[in-house]
JSON list of C-alpha atoms in Angstrom, two decimals:
[
{"chain": "W", "resi": 89, "resn": "UNK", "atom": "CA", "xyz": [-19.49, 6.92, -1.68]},
{"chain": "W", "resi": 90, "resn": "UNK", "atom": "CA", "xyz": [-19.57, 3.97, 0.38]},
{"chain": "W", "resi": 91, "resn": "UNK", "atom": "CA", "xyz": [-19.81, 1.33, -2.45]},
{"chain": "W", "resi": 92, "resn": "UNK", "atom": "CA", "xyz": [-17.06, 2.96, -4.40]},
{"chain": "W", "resi": 93, "resn": "UNK", "atom": "CA", "xyz": [-14.79, 2.80, -1.11]},
{"chain": "W", "resi": 94, "resn": "UNK", "atom": "CA", "xyz": [-15.73, -0.63, -0.68]},
{"chain": "W", "resi": 95, "resn": "UNK", "atom": "CA", "xyz": [-14.52, -1.64, -4.15]},
{"chain": "W", "resi": 96, "resn": "UNK", "atom": "CA", "xyz": [-11.37, 0.25, -3.70]},
{"chain": "W", "resi": 97, "resn": "UNK", "atom": "CA", "xyz": [-10.91, -1.17, -0.37]},
{"chain": "W", "resi": 98, "resn": "UNK", "atom": "CA", "xyz": [-11.42, -4.90, -1.87]},
{"chain": "W", "resi": 99, "resn": "UNK", "atom": "CA", "xyz": [-8.93, -3.95, -4.52]},
{"chain": "W", "resi": 100, "resn": "UNK", "atom": "CA", "xyz": [-6.34, -2.74, -1.98]},
{"chain": "W", "resi": 101, "resn": "UNK", "atom": "CA", "xyz": [-6.80, -5.79, -0.07]},
{"chain": "W", "resi": 102, "resn": "UNK", "atom": "CA", "xyz": [-6.46, -8.13, -3.04]},
{"chain": "W", "resi": 103, "resn": "UNK", "atom": "CA", "xyz": [-3.46, -6.47, -4.10]},
{"chain": "W", "resi": 104, "resn": "UNK", "atom": "CA", "xyz": [-1.94, -6.50, -0.78]},
{"chain": "W", "resi": 105, "resn": "UNK", "atom": "CA", "xyz": [-2.31, -10.40, -0.71]},
{"chain": "W", "resi": 106, "resn": "UNK", "atom": "CA", "xyz": [-0.53, -10.76, -3.92]},
{"chain": "W", "resi": 107, "resn": "UNK", "atom": "CA", "xyz": [2.34, -8.32, -2.81]},
{"chain": "W", "resi": 108, "resn": "UNK", "atom": "CA", "xyz": [2.86, -10.39, 0.32]},
{"chain": "W", "resi": 109, "resn": "UNK", "atom": "CA", "xyz": [2.92, -13.68, -1.59]},
{"chain": "W", "resi": 110, "resn": "UNK", "atom": "CA", "xyz": [5.32, -12.25, -4.43]},
{"chain": "W", "resi": 111, "resn": "UNK", "atom": "CA", "xyz": [7.42, -10.78, -1.66]},
{"chain": "W", "resi": 112, "resn": "UNK", "atom": "CA", "xyz": [7.63, -13.93, 0.28]},
{"chain": "W", "resi": 113, "resn": "UNK", "atom": "CA", "xyz": [8.56, -15.79, -2.81]},
{"chain": "W", "resi": 114, "resn": "UNK", "atom": "CA", "xyz": [11.41, -13.48, -3.40]},
{"chain": "W", "resi": 115, "resn": "UNK", "atom": "CA", "xyz": [12.68, -14.04, 0.06]},
{"chain": "W", "resi": 116, "resn": "UNK", "atom": "CA", "xyz": [12.41, -18.06, 0.25]},
{"chain": "W", "resi": 117, "resn": "UNK", "atom": "CA", "xyz": [13.17, -18.67, -3.66]},
{"chain": "W", "resi": 118, "resn": "UNK", "atom": "CA", "xyz": [14.80, -15.73, -5.00]},
{"chain": "W", "resi": 119, "resn": "UNK", "atom": "CA", "xyz": [12.19, -15.47, -7.66]},
{"chain": "W", "resi": 120, "resn": "UNK", "atom": "CA", "xyz": [13.66, -12.45, -9.39]},
{"chain": "W", "resi": 121, "resn": "UNK", "atom": "CA", "xyz": [11.57, -12.94, -12.59]},
{"chain": "W", "resi": 122, "resn": "UNK", "atom": "CA", "xyz": [8.53, -11.97, -10.85]},
{"chain": "W", "resi": 123, "resn": "UNK", "atom": "CA", "xyz": [9.86, -8.46, -9.75]},
{"chain": "W", "resi": 124, "resn": "UNK", "atom": "CA", "xyz": [7.92, -6.79, -12.89]},
{"chain": "W", "resi": 125, "resn": "UNK", "atom": "CA", "xyz": [4.62, -8.29, -11.68]},
{"chain": "W", "resi": 126, "resn": "UNK", "atom": "CA", "xyz": [5.53, -7.25, -8.04]},
{"chain": "W", "resi": 127, "resn": "UNK", "atom": "CA", "xyz": [6.06, -3.56, -9.37]},
{"chain": "W", "resi": 128, "resn": "UNK", "atom": "CA", "xyz": [2.92, -3.37, -11.34]},
{"chain": "W", "resi": 129, "resn": "UNK", "atom": "CA", "xyz": [0.78, -4.88, -8.65]},
{"chain": "W", "resi": 130, "resn": "UNK", "atom": "CA", "xyz": [2.65, -2.35, -6.57]},
{"chain": "W", "resi": 131, "resn": "UNK", "atom": "CA", "xyz": [1.84, 0.66, -8.53]},
{"chain": "W", "resi": 132, "resn": "UNK", "atom": "CA", "xyz": [-1.98, -0.52, -8.87]},
{"chain": "W", "resi": 133, "resn": "UNK", "atom": "CA", "xyz": [-1.93, -0.64, -5.02]},
{"chain": "W", "resi": 134, "resn": "UNK", "atom": "CA", "xyz": [-0.47, 2.79, -4.68]},
{"chain": "W", "resi": 135, "resn": "UNK", "atom": "CA", "xyz": [-3.07, 4.32, -7.12]},
{"chain": "W", "resi": 136, "resn": "UNK", "atom": "CA", "xyz": [-5.83, 2.47, -5.16]},
{"chain": "W", "resi": 137, "resn": "UNK", "atom": "CA", "xyz": [-4.77, 3.88, -1.98]},
{"chain": "W", "resi": 138, "resn": "UNK", "atom": "CA", "xyz": [-4.61, 7.47, -3.68]},
{"chain": "W", "resi": 139, "resn": "UNK", "atom": "CA", "xyz": [-8.14, 6.81, -4.93]},
{"chain": "W", "resi": 140, "resn": "UNK", "atom": "CA", "xyz": [-9.29, 5.84, -1.60]},
{"chain": "W", "resi": 141, "resn": "UNK", "atom": "CA", "xyz": [-7.84, 9.00, -0.06]},
{"chain": "W", "resi": 142, "resn": "UNK", "atom": "CA", "xyz": [-9.75, 11.08, -2.79]},
{"chain": "W", "resi": 143, "resn": "UNK", "atom": "CA", "xyz": [-12.81, 9.26, -1.74]},
{"chain": "W", "resi": 144, "resn": "UNK", "atom": "CA", "xyz": [-11.97, 9.92, 1.92]},
{"chain": "W", "resi": 145, "resn": "UNK", "atom": "CA", "xyz": [-11.39, 13.68, 1.35]},
{"chain": "W", "resi": 146, "resn": "UNK", "atom": "CA", "xyz": [-14.63, 14.06, -0.70]},
{"chain": "W", "resi": 147, "resn": "UNK", "atom": "CA", "xyz": [-16.44, 12.32, 2.41]},
{"chain": "W", "resi": 148, "resn": "UNK", "atom": "CA", "xyz": [-15.03, 14.82, 4.97]},
{"chain": "W", "resi": 149, "resn": "UNK", "atom": "CA", "xyz": [-12.54, 12.34, 6.56]},
{"chain": "W", "resi": 150, "resn": "UNK", "atom": "CA", "xyz": [-9.60, 14.56, 8.40]},
{"chain": "W", "resi": 151, "resn": "UNK", "atom": "CA", "xyz": [-7.60, 16.00, 5.67]},
{"chain": "W", "resi": 152, "resn": "UNK", "atom": "CA", "xyz": [-4.33, 15.45, 7.89]},
{"chain": "W", "resi": 153, "resn": "UNK", "atom": "CA", "xyz": [-5.03, 11.76, 7.68]},
{"chain": "W", "resi": 154, "resn": "UNK", "atom": "CA", "xyz": [-5.72, 12.03, 3.97]},
{"chain": "W", "resi": 155, "resn": "UNK", "atom": "CA", "xyz": [-2.55, 14.03, 3.07]},
{"chain": "W", "resi": 156, "resn": "UNK", "atom": "CA", "xyz": [-0.53, 11.62, 5.29]},
{"chain": "W", "resi": 157, "resn": "UNK", "atom": "CA", "xyz": [-1.84, 8.67, 3.48]},
{"chain": "W", "resi": 158, "resn": "UNK", "atom": "CA", "xyz": [-1.07, 10.09, 0.14]},
{"chain": "W", "resi": 159, "resn": "UNK", "atom": "CA", "xyz": [2.58, 11.03, 1.20]},
{"chain": "W", "resi": 160, "resn": "UNK", "atom": "CA", "xyz": [3.09, 7.77, 2.97]},
{"chain": "W", "resi": 161, "resn": "UNK", "atom": "CA", "xyz": [1.70, 6.00, -0.27]},
{"chain": "W", "resi": 162, "resn": "UNK", "atom": "CA", "xyz": [4.27, 7.75, -2.28]},
{"chain": "W", "resi": 163, "resn": "UNK", "atom": "CA", "xyz": [7.25, 6.38, -0.14]},
{"chain": "W", "resi": 164, "resn": "UNK", "atom": "CA", "xyz": [6.15, 2.76, -0.96]},
{"chain": "W", "resi": 165, "resn": "UNK", "atom": "CA", "xyz": [7.28, 2.73, -4.64]},
{"chain": "W", "resi": 166, "resn": "UNK", "atom": "CA", "xyz": [10.07, 5.10, -4.21]},
{"chain": "W", "resi": 167, "resn": "UNK", "atom": "CA", "xyz": [11.52, 2.74, -1.34]},
{"chain": "W", "resi": 168, "resn": "UNK", "atom": "CA", "xyz": [10.56, -0.41, -3.51]},
{"chain": "W", "resi": 169, "resn": "UNK", "atom": "CA", "xyz": [12.46, 0.96, -6.68]},
{"chain": "W", "resi": 170, "resn": "UNK", "atom": "CA", "xyz": [15.45, 2.12, -5.20]},
{"chain": "W", "resi": 171, "resn": "UNK", "atom": "CA", "xyz": [15.93, -0.68, -2.44]},
{"chain": "W", "resi": 172, "resn": "UNK", "atom": "CA", "xyz": [18.35, -2.76, -4.65]},
{"chain": "W", "resi": 173, "resn": "UNK", "atom": "CA", "xyz": [20.78, 0.10, -4.06]},
{"chain": "W", "resi": 174, "resn": "UNK", "atom": "CA", "xyz": [20.24, 0.60, -0.49]},
{"chain": "W", "resi": 175, "resn": "UNK", "atom": "CA", "xyz": [22.54, -1.35, 1.80]},
{"chain": "W", "resi": 176, "resn": "UNK", "atom": "CA", "xyz": [23.69, -4.01, -0.52]},
{"chain": "W", "resi": 177, "resn": "UNK", "atom": "CA", "xyz": [25.16, -7.12, 0.73]},
{"chain": "W", "resi": 178, "resn": "UNK", "atom": "CA", "xyz": [24.32, -8.99, 3.96]},
{"chain": "W", "resi": 179, "resn": "UNK", "atom": "CA", "xyz": [22.46, -6.13, 5.65]},
{"chain": "W", "resi": 180, "resn": "UNK", "atom": "CA", "xyz": [20.13, -5.72, 2.61]},
{"chain": "W", "resi": 181, "resn": "UNK", "atom": "CA", "xyz": [17.46, -7.77, 4.64]},
{"chain": "W", "resi": 182, "resn": "UNK", "atom": "CA", "xyz": [16.82, -4.52, 6.60]},
{"chain": "W", "resi": 183, "resn": "UNK", "atom": "CA", "xyz": [15.57, -2.57, 3.66]},
{"chain": "W", "resi": 184, "resn": "UNK", "atom": "CA", "xyz": [13.34, -5.51, 2.63]},
{"chain": "W", "resi": 185, "resn": "UNK", "atom": "CA", "xyz": [11.84, -5.44, 6.04]},
{"chain": "W", "resi": 186, "resn": "UNK", "atom": "CA", "xyz": [11.55, -1.65, 6.15]},
{"chain": "W", "resi": 187, "resn": "UNK", "atom": "CA", "xyz": [9.72, -1.82, 2.66]},
{"chain": "W", "resi": 188, "resn": "UNK", "atom": "CA", "xyz": [7.35, -4.54, 3.83]},
{"chain": "W", "resi": 189, "resn": "UNK", "atom": "CA", "xyz": [6.45, -2.47, 6.89]},
{"chain": "W", "resi": 190, "resn": "UNK", "atom": "CA", "xyz": [6.26, 0.70, 4.94]},
{"chain": "W", "resi": 191, "resn": "UNK", "atom": "CA", "xyz": [3.60, -1.34, 2.65]},
{"chain": "W", "resi": 192, "resn": "UNK", "atom": "CA", "xyz": [1.61, -2.69, 5.57]},
{"chain": "W", "resi": 193, "resn": "UNK", "atom": "CA", "xyz": [1.30, 0.78, 7.09]},
{"chain": "W", "resi": 194, "resn": "UNK", "atom": "CA", "xyz": [0.18, 2.05, 3.78]},
{"chain": "W", "resi": 195, "resn": "UNK", "atom": "CA", "xyz": [-2.52, -0.56, 3.55]},
{"chain": "W", "resi": 196, "resn": "UNK", "atom": "CA", "xyz": [-3.53, 0.22, 7.29]},
{"chain": "W", "resi": 197, "resn": "UNK", "atom": "CA", "xyz": [-3.66, 3.74, 6.46]},
{"chain": "W", "resi": 198, "resn": "UNK", "atom": "CA", "xyz": [-6.01, 3.02, 3.42]},
{"chain": "W", "resi": 199, "resn": "UNK", "atom": "CA", "xyz": [-8.24, 0.73, 5.83]},
{"chain": "W", "resi": 200, "resn": "UNK", "atom": "CA", "xyz": [-8.49, 3.65, 8.19]},
{"chain": "W", "resi": 201, "resn": "UNK", "atom": "CA", "xyz": [-9.67, 5.93, 5.58]},
{"chain": "W", "resi": 202, "resn": "UNK", "atom": "CA", "xyz": [-12.31, 3.49, 4.54]},
{"chain": "W", "resi": 203, "resn": "UNK", "atom": "CA", "xyz": [-13.51, 3.27, 8.10]},
{"chain": "W", "resi": 204, "resn": "UNK", "atom": "CA", "xyz": [-13.64, 6.98, 7.98]},
{"chain": "W", "resi": 205, "resn": "UNK", "atom": "CA", "xyz": [-15.67, 7.15, 5.06]},
{"chain": "W", "resi": 206, "resn": "UNK", "atom": "CA", "xyz": [-18.16, 4.46, 6.39]},
{"chain": "W", "resi": 207, "resn": "UNK", "atom": "CA", "xyz": [-18.45, 6.55, 9.68]},
{"chain": "W", "resi": 208, "resn": "UNK", "atom": "CA", "xyz": [-19.01, 10.04, 7.84]},
{"chain": "W", "resi": 209, "resn": "UNK", "atom": "CA", "xyz": [-21.54, 8.23, 5.42]},
{"chain": "W", "resi": 210, "resn": "UNK", "atom": "CA", "xyz": [-23.72, 6.55, 8.43]},
{"chain": "W", "resi": 211, "resn": "UNK", "atom": "CA", "xyz": [-23.44, 9.92, 10.30]},
{"chain": "W", "resi": 212, "resn": "UNK", "atom": "CA", "xyz": [-25.23, 11.78, 7.62]},
{"chain": "W", "resi": 213, "resn": "UNK", "atom": "CA", "xyz": [-27.89, 9.02, 7.13]}
]
């Protein structure tokens, strides 16, 4: 269980770094041509978070935390795909910041699940 969780955790971290770089490019360079790769990596990230949640549930991590993480991770692509329609104009940066924060929290929740998996695995040993 721990090995699978570690692999998923590394995938989550890698996707997160890619997302931060691509998102930063959007903000500083208006690199709109990179939106499709950003979306693809975002979907991979969300699926990896859900995978981590499944591993955590199987390991006996709090089902409340697992469920909250699954729902929170669902918010990430919903917000990302709809953000161009939210607060258009000069206030759009607010939605971009919210999207960034929602993503950071989703990754943080996945990290917490990974910690819970390790703790549960060590407790059983």
